[in-house]
Tab-separated table of C-alpha atoms in Angstrom:
chain	number	residue	atom	x	y	z
A	1	MET	CA	0.000	0.000	0.000
A	2	LYS	CA	1.094	3.555	-0.721
A	3	ARG	CA	2.313	5.320	2.398
A	4	THR	CA	0.016	8.171	3.430
A	5	THR	CA	1.574	11.610	3.354
A	6	ILE	CA	1.015	14.919	5.100
A	7	ALA	CA	-0.993	16.043	2.053
A	8	ASP	CA	-3.202	12.933	2.349
A	9	LEU	CA	-3.785	13.668	6.030
A	10	ALA	CA	-4.614	17.311	5.298
A	11	ARG	CA	-7.232	16.277	2.700
A	12	ALA	CA	-8.762	13.662	5.000
A	13	ALA	CA	-8.955	16.092	7.935
A	14	ASP	CA	-10.181	18.931	5.696
A	15	VAL	CA	-7.403	21.252	6.833
A	16	SER	CA	-4.454	22.806	5.066
A	17	VAL	CA	-1.021	21.195	4.783
A	18	SER	CA	0.370	24.121	6.762
A	19	THR	CA	-2.054	23.324	9.616
A	20	VAL	CA	-0.807	19.736	9.766
A	21	ASN	CA	2.767	21.019	9.790
A	22	ARG	CA	1.938	23.392	12.649
A	23	VAL	CA	0.346	20.542	14.625
A	24	LEU	CA	3.599	18.631	14.168
A	25	ASN	CA	6.025	21.460	14.831
A	26	ARG	CA	4.203	24.279	16.673
A	27	PRO	CA	1.201	22.688	18.433
A	28	ASP	CA	0.687	25.710	20.705
A	29	SER	CA	-0.274	27.744	17.620
A	30	VAL	CA	-3.210	25.423	16.767
A	31	ARG	CA	-6.516	25.231	18.624
A	32	LYS	CA	-7.060	22.190	20.821
A	33	HIS	CA	-10.066	20.990	18.779
A	34	THR	CA	-8.079	21.141	15.541
A	35	ARG	CA	-5.063	19.346	17.030
A	36	GLU	CA	-7.202	16.501	18.303
A	37	HIS	CA	-9.201	16.301	15.064
A	38	VAL	CA	-5.976	15.977	13.022
A	39	LEU	CA	-4.677	13.292	15.389
A	40	ALA	CA	-7.939	11.309	15.223
A	41	THR	CA	-7.896	11.502	11.415
A	42	ALA	CA	-4.250	10.360	11.340
A	43	GLU	CA	-5.125	7.267	13.377
A	44	GLU	CA	-8.124	6.579	11.149
A	45	ILE	CA	-6.197	6.648	7.836
A	46	GLY	CA	-3.018	5.035	9.198
A	47	PHE	CA	-0.793	8.078	8.761
A	48	TYR	CA	2.860	7.059	9.086
A	49	GLY	CA	3.632	9.942	11.453
A	50	THR	CA	0.885	9.269	13.985
A	51	GLY	CA	3.442	8.778	16.766
A	52	ALA	CA	4.943	12.201	16.097
A	53	LEU	CA	1.475	13.753	16.063
A	54	GLU	CA	0.617	12.153	19.401
A	55	TYR	CA	3.817	13.575	20.888
A	56	SER	CA	3.048	17.029	19.506
A	57	VAL	CA	-0.533	16.980	20.812
A	58	ARG	CA	0.702	15.937	24.251
A	59	LYS	CA	3.332	18.673	24.105
A	60	GLY	CA	0.622	21.196	23.257
A	61	ARG	CA	-1.347	20.030	26.304
A	62	GLU	CA	0.980	21.403	28.963
A	63	THR	CA	-0.055	21.222	32.588
A	64	HIS	CA	-1.412	24.456	34.081
A	65	ARG	CA	-0.220	24.965	37.662
A	66	LEU	CA	-2.848	27.162	39.268
A	67	GLY	CA	-2.969	28.496	42.822
A	68	ILE	CA	-6.079	29.781	44.609
A	69	LEU	CA	-6.322	31.402	48.048
A	70	LEU	CA	-9.775	31.365	49.622
A	71	GLN	CA	-10.881	32.564	53.022
A	72	GLN	CA	-11.722	30.551	56.142
A	73	GLY	CA	-12.544	26.967	55.246
A	74	GLY	CA	-14.987	26.817	58.139
A	75	ARG	CA	-17.356	29.166	56.321
A	76	PRO	CA	-19.900	27.240	54.196
A	77	PHE	CA	-19.723	29.578	51.201
A	78	TYR	CA	-15.968	29.149	50.802
A	79	ARG	CA	-16.183	25.393	51.411
A	80	ASN	CA	-18.769	25.149	48.647
A	81	LEU	CA	-16.727	27.370	46.344
A	82	GLY	CA	-13.611	25.288	46.988
A	83	GLY	CA	-15.512	22.119	46.111
A	84	ALA	CA	-16.793	23.667	42.882
A	85	LEU	CA	-13.263	24.806	41.950
A	86	ARG	CA	-11.781	21.344	42.572
A	87	GLN	CA	-14.529	19.755	40.493
A	88	GLU	CA	-13.997	22.218	37.657
A	89	ALA	CA	-10.233	21.621	37.725
A	90	LYS	CA	-10.871	17.996	36.707
A	91	ARG	CA	-11.945	19.215	33.275
A	92	ASP	CA	-9.444	19.624	30.462
A	93	PHE	CA	-8.542	23.244	29.682
A	94	ASP	CA	-6.282	22.618	26.693
A	95	GLY	CA	-4.159	20.688	29.167
A	96	PRO	CA	-4.556	19.220	32.655
A	97	ILE	CA	-4.949	21.456	35.727
A	98	ASP	CA	-2.637	21.066	38.710
A	99	LEU	CA	-4.622	22.998	41.335
A	100	THR	CA	-3.293	24.127	44.701
A	101	LEU	CA	-6.151	25.489	46.793
A	102	GLU	CA	-5.609	26.933	50.264
A	103	TYR	CA	-7.997	28.283	52.891
A	104	LEU	CA	-6.728	31.128	55.064
A	105	ASP	CA	-8.013	31.312	58.634
A	106	ASP	CA	-5.655	34.180	59.424
A	107	LEU	CA	-6.896	37.040	57.232
A	108	SER	CA	-4.333	39.575	58.427
A	109	PRO	CA	-2.637	41.491	55.573
A	110	ASP	CA	0.760	40.078	56.625
A	111	ASN	CA	-0.432	36.481	56.343
A	112	VAL	CA	-2.345	37.017	53.091
A	113	ALA	CA	0.705	38.695	51.539
A	114	ALA	CA	3.061	35.932	52.717
A	115	ARG	CA	0.847	33.120	51.404
A	116	LEU	CA	0.340	34.921	48.091
A	117	ILE	CA	4.111	35.233	47.592
A	118	GLY	CA	4.616	31.608	48.618
A	119	LEU	CA	1.973	30.307	46.224
A	120	GLY	CA	3.318	32.495	43.448
A	121	LYS	CA	6.615	30.602	43.585
A	122	THR	CA	4.957	27.302	42.625
A	123	SER	CA	2.132	28.459	40.337
A	124	ASP	CA	1.733	29.712	36.768
A	125	ALA	CA	-1.173	31.989	37.831
A	126	VAL	CA	-2.811	32.781	41.170
A	127	ALA	CA	-6.320	33.851	42.221
A	128	LEU	CA	-7.283	35.099	45.676
A	129	VAL	CA	-10.024	36.625	47.796
A	130	ALA	CA	-8.609	39.457	49.896
A	131	ALA	CA	-9.257	42.869	51.354
A	132	GLN	CA	-7.512	45.844	49.769
A	133	HIS	CA	-4.358	46.683	51.752
A	134	PRO	CA	-0.921	48.149	50.905
A	135	LYS	CA	0.837	44.949	52.023
A	136	VAL	CA	-1.377	42.827	49.780
A	137	ALA	CA	-0.793	45.246	46.886
A	138	ASP	CA	2.988	44.988	47.399
A	139	ALA	CA	2.742	41.187	47.379
A	140	ILE	CA	0.759	41.316	44.137
A	141	ASP	CA	3.490	43.454	42.580
A	142	THR	CA	6.166	41.012	43.800
A	143	VAL	CA	4.390	37.992	42.306
A	144	THR	CA	3.523	39.637	38.985
A	145	GLY	CA	7.074	40.972	38.806
A	146	ALA	CA	8.217	37.347	38.781
A	147	GLY	CA	5.987	36.688	35.747
A	148	VAL	CA	2.977	35.183	37.524
A	149	PRO	CA	-0.383	36.904	36.780
A	150	ILE	CA	-2.872	37.581	39.593
A	151	VAL	CA	-6.686	37.406	39.475
A	152	ALA	CA	-8.882	38.792	42.278
A	153	LEU	CA	-12.019	36.830	43.136
A	154	ILE	CA	-15.251	38.372	44.505
A	155	ALA	CA	-13.551	41.575	45.702
A	156	PRO	CA	-11.582	43.648	43.135
A	157	LEU	CA	-7.972	44.446	44.055
A	158	SER	CA	-5.639	47.223	42.938
A	159	ALA	CA	-1.853	47.308	42.673
A	160	ARG	CA	0.712	48.894	40.391
A	161	ALA	CA	0.598	45.703	38.326
A	162	ASN	CA	-2.384	44.549	36.269
A	163	VAL	CA	-4.836	42.589	38.433
A	164	GLY	CA	-7.584	40.511	36.849
A	165	TYR	CA	-11.033	40.005	38.323
A	166	VAL	CA	-13.746	37.341	38.361
A	167	GLY	CA	-16.980	38.092	40.196
A	168	VAL	CA	-20.295	39.882	40.035
A	169	ASP	CA	-20.949	43.595	39.563
A	170	ALA	CA	-21.085	44.610	43.225
A	171	TYR	CA	-22.550	48.043	42.485
A	172	MET	CA	-25.517	46.397	40.747
A	173	VAL	CA	-25.857	43.949	43.644
A	174	GLY	CA	-26.338	46.930	45.961
A	175	ARG	CA	-28.914	48.560	43.706
A	176	THR	CA	-30.804	45.276	43.366
A	177	ALA	CA	-30.919	44.858	47.148
A	178	ALA	CA	-32.232	48.426	47.455
A	179	TRP	CA	-34.911	47.697	44.844
A	180	ALA	CA	-36.061	44.778	47.013
A	181	PHE	CA	-36.483	46.970	50.080
A	182	ASP	CA	-38.220	49.694	48.084
A	183	ASN	CA	-40.736	47.215	46.695
A	184	MET	CA	-41.290	45.000	49.753
A	185	VAL	CA	-41.275	47.403	52.701
A	186	ARG	CA	-44.733	48.929	53.170
A	187	THR	CA	-43.696	51.926	55.271
A	188	PRO	CA	-40.222	53.421	54.661
A	189	GLY	CA	-38.013	53.642	57.739
A	190	GLU	CA	-34.487	52.891	58.909
A	191	ILE	CA	-32.408	50.151	57.262
A	192	GLY	CA	-29.362	48.644	58.975
A	193	ILE	CA	-26.323	47.646	56.900
A	194	LEU	CA	-23.674	45.040	57.783
A	195	VAL	CA	-20.353	44.712	55.955
A	196	GLY	CA	-17.513	42.308	56.670
A	197	ASN	CA	-14.704	44.837	56.407
A	198	HIS	CA	-14.556	48.288	54.852
A	199	ARG	CA	-11.428	47.211	52.948
A	200	TYR	CA	-13.378	44.690	50.854
A	201	ARG	CA	-14.025	46.724	47.744
A	202	ASN	CA	-17.019	44.650	46.652
A	203	GLN	CA	-18.791	45.451	49.914
A	204	GLU	CA	-17.995	49.142	49.587
A	205	LEU	CA	-19.418	49.000	46.053
A	206	ASN	CA	-22.481	47.157	47.391
A	207	GLU	CA	-23.142	50.005	49.794
A	208	SER	CA	-22.494	52.638	47.136
A	209	GLY	CA	-25.030	51.056	44.780
A	210	PHE	CA	-27.471	50.592	47.662
A	211	ARG	CA	-27.362	54.276	48.589
A	212	SER	CA	-27.436	55.483	44.989
A	213	TYR	CA	-30.708	53.652	44.343
A	214	PHE	CA	-32.448	55.309	47.289
A	215	ARG	CA	-31.097	58.740	46.392
A	216	GLU	CA	-32.580	58.269	42.948
A	217	HIS	CA	-35.866	56.520	43.727
A	218	ASN	CA	-36.975	56.884	47.343
A	219	THR	CA	-35.464	59.299	49.856
A	220	ALA	CA	-38.062	58.386	52.491
A	221	PHE	CA	-35.815	55.567	53.710
A	222	THR	CA	-33.047	56.294	56.224
A	223	LEU	CA	-29.882	54.255	55.678
A	224	LEU	CA	-27.913	53.736	58.863
A	225	GLU	CA	-24.119	53.796	58.869
A	226	PRO	CA	-22.692	50.370	57.925
A	227	LEU	CA	-21.305	48.238	60.741
A	228	ALA	CA	-18.267	45.983	60.200
A	229	THR	CA	-18.543	42.360	61.362
A	230	TYR	CA	-14.923	41.481	60.509
A	231	GLU	CA	-16.295	38.291	58.946
A	232	SER	CA	-17.262	37.017	62.430
A	233	ALA	CA	-20.657	35.443	63.186
A	234	ALA	CA	-20.326	36.402	66.861
A	235	VAL	CA	-19.646	40.047	66.012
A	236	ALA	CA	-22.490	40.092	63.463
A	237	ARG	CA	-24.924	38.797	66.072
A	238	GLU	CA	-23.804	41.460	68.529
A	239	MET	CA	-24.157	44.176	65.885
A	240	VAL	CA	-27.708	43.148	64.951
A	241	GLU	CA	-28.745	42.971	68.595
A	242	GLY	CA	-27.346	46.488	69.038
A	243	LEU	CA	-29.230	47.737	65.988
A	244	PHE	CA	-32.549	46.495	67.341
A	245	ARG	CA	-31.759	47.951	70.740
A	246	ASP	CA	-30.914	51.391	69.331
A	247	HIS	CA	-33.417	51.369	66.432
A	248	PRO	CA	-36.387	49.240	67.560
A	249	GLU	CA	-38.554	50.420	64.659
A	250	MET	CA	-35.950	49.521	62.032
A	251	CYS	CA	-37.735	48.291	58.906
A	252	GLY	CA	-34.936	46.285	57.293
A	253	LEU	CA	-31.424	44.840	57.377
A	254	PHE	CA	-29.005	44.427	54.469
A	255	VAL	CA	-26.240	41.897	55.192
A	256	SER	CA	-23.680	42.453	52.448
A	257	GLY	CA	-20.660	40.914	54.180
A	258	GLY	CA	-19.496	38.012	56.331
A	259	GLY	CA	-20.960	36.748	59.583
A	260	ILE	CA	-24.463	36.225	58.247
A	261	THR	CA	-25.098	33.150	60.426
A	262	GLY	CA	-24.724	35.355	63.516
A	263	ALA	CA	-27.018	37.960	61.991
A	264	LEU	CA	-29.632	35.271	61.317
A	265	ALA	CA	-29.452	34.054	64.914
A	266	ALA	CA	-30.105	37.598	66.150
A	267	LEU	CA	-32.984	38.080	63.701
A	268	ARG	CA	-34.636	34.872	64.932
A	269	ASP	CA	-34.470	36.144	68.515
A	270	VAL	CA	-36.789	39.077	67.789
A	271	PRO	CA	-40.507	38.709	67.067
A	272	LYS	CA	-41.241	38.441	63.343
A	273	ARG	CA	-42.860	41.498	61.782
A	274	ARG	CA	-44.558	41.455	58.398
A	275	ASP	CA	-43.199	44.918	57.689
A	276	PHE	CA	-39.561	43.923	58.298
A	277	VAL	CA	-37.355	42.849	55.371
A	278	ALA	CA	-33.883	41.281	55.524
A	279	VAL	CA	-31.717	40.690	52.447
A	280	GLY	CA	-28.596	38.525	52.563
A	281	TYR	CA	-25.616	37.593	50.424
A	282	GLU	CA	-24.622	34.148	49.096
A	283	LEU	CA	-26.810	31.052	49.070
A	284	PHE	CA	-25.811	28.096	51.258
A	285	GLU	CA	-27.618	25.889	53.770
A	286	ALA	CA	-28.082	28.556	56.471
A	287	THR	CA	-29.372	31.250	54.118
A	288	ARG	CA	-31.575	28.741	52.278
A	289	ASP	CA	-33.176	27.759	55.592
A	290	ALA	CA	-33.616	31.448	56.449
A	291	LEU	CA	-35.449	32.039	53.173
A	292	ILE	CA	-37.749	29.107	53.826
A	293	ASP	CA	-38.637	30.163	57.384
A	294	GLY	CA	-39.017	33.832	56.417
A	295	THR	CA	-36.028	35.241	58.301
A	296	LEU	CA	-34.648	36.440	54.967
A	297	LYS	CA	-36.799	37.730	52.143
A	298	MET	CA	-34.129	37.593	49.434
A	299	VAL	CA	-30.584	36.347	48.881
A	300	ILE	CA	-28.248	37.580	46.141
A	301	SER	CA	-25.586	35.042	45.241
A	302	HIS	CA	-22.646	34.160	43.020
A	303	PRO	CA	-23.532	31.318	40.598
A	304	LEU	CA	-20.983	28.856	42.059
A	305	ASP	CA	-20.563	26.477	39.120
A	306	ARG	CA	-20.214	29.286	36.573
A	307	PHE	CA	-17.984	31.186	38.984
A	308	ALA	CA	-15.659	28.183	39.375
A	309	ARG	CA	-15.504	27.578	35.622
A	310	ALA	CA	-14.806	31.244	34.868
A	311	THR	CA	-12.065	31.311	37.522
A	312	ILE	CA	-10.170	28.365	36.048
A	313	GLU	CA	-10.651	29.602	32.475
A	314	THR	CA	-9.458	33.100	33.401
A	315	LEU	CA	-6.363	31.798	35.192
A	316	VAL	CA	-5.421	29.648	32.179
A	317	ARG	CA	-5.891	32.621	29.834
A	318	ALA	CA	-3.875	34.849	32.145
A	319	LYS	CA	-1.079	32.300	32.274
A	320	LYS	CA	-0.922	32.045	28.494
A	321	ALA	CA	-1.084	35.804	28.000
A	322	GLY	CA	1.368	36.702	30.777
A	323	PRO	CA	1.111	39.519	33.347
A	324	GLU	CA	2.038	42.206	30.827
A	325	ALA	CA	-0.870	41.418	28.500
A	326	GLY	CA	-3.463	43.313	30.516
A	327	ALA	CA	-5.895	42.243	33.204
A	328	GLN	CA	-8.268	39.380	32.462
A	329	ARG	CA	-11.702	40.483	33.737
A	330	VAL	CA	-14.949	38.521	33.861
A	331	ALA	CA	-18.208	39.991	35.220
A	332	LEU	CA	-20.753	37.299	36.060
A	333	GLY	CA	-24.481	37.701	36.341
A	334	PHE	CA	-25.688	37.111	39.889
A	335	GLU	CA	-28.529	34.905	41.103
A	336	ILE	CA	-31.573	36.082	43.070
A	337	HIS	CA	-33.253	33.661	45.472
A	338	THR	CA	-36.481	33.848	47.449
A	339	SER	CA	-38.461	31.250	49.389
A	340	GLU	CA	-40.205	30.324	46.152
A	341	ASN	CA	-37.147	29.219	44.143
A	342	VAL	CA	-34.744	27.550	46.590
């Protein structure tokens, strides 16, 4: 039998001869689907260079070493997000994913900066959830200076270097929460606001959007000064108890930061009022139960599976592009949950 040639393979695969040559010699320059299609066709027609093609396809499927820093593993939202990220990393992203995922119980800027620098030494790209702080910004600059791109998750981060972002539009989250109060509260009054930490830029944007809606649509509401829970359930409970003590006629509570389980415990300790509305952030078992029993009227949440997929995809793109290529940014649509759709 006549030995099949590169031209025969190109005709059978319906690609150009130059594409076959690039699969053989420069696989990174050819899309994954095309590489694998050419290889499958080569095996089908008995192409003499199938072994070389297999080597090239494998070479083009380099392993992506990705690092992710999440916050406190004891918090259900981050546990669930970590599980979704690990599941997503099992998929093939033009090469296997070698994922290092860490939970940080110590959220001090010194510890976050140290772990970011440490993970940057063993990763091709790193994503993290962190509060804005000069020490964290310096660590970002150190890591990107070594050629490793950084992507912020949930809360945007700034540094001298380009910093990517994957998350929802926090400003629109705030306006959506305000819309809920405006349309569900019968008699406008005081609304309490909880944030985890004023250095989380997403929570600051939440509050900004929240206030902008009321300035535009309904100035009859009084928005109280936001109280920081420092991501602690115990502190959040204490803050909510203090709000009810100082503002007994408060008509609503917006929990836009951490510690929501403590806030829910405090809300359950006061008699339920039909004219009181509470809106929370992120859907997990505790907030789902609170929706069902009426403690919360609405929850705004990241879509975890899409969030995990976008995070891995963005890190791979950032790795391939390099830190000098510009920030990789992905804005996700958020989910809205009530007792009727959980």
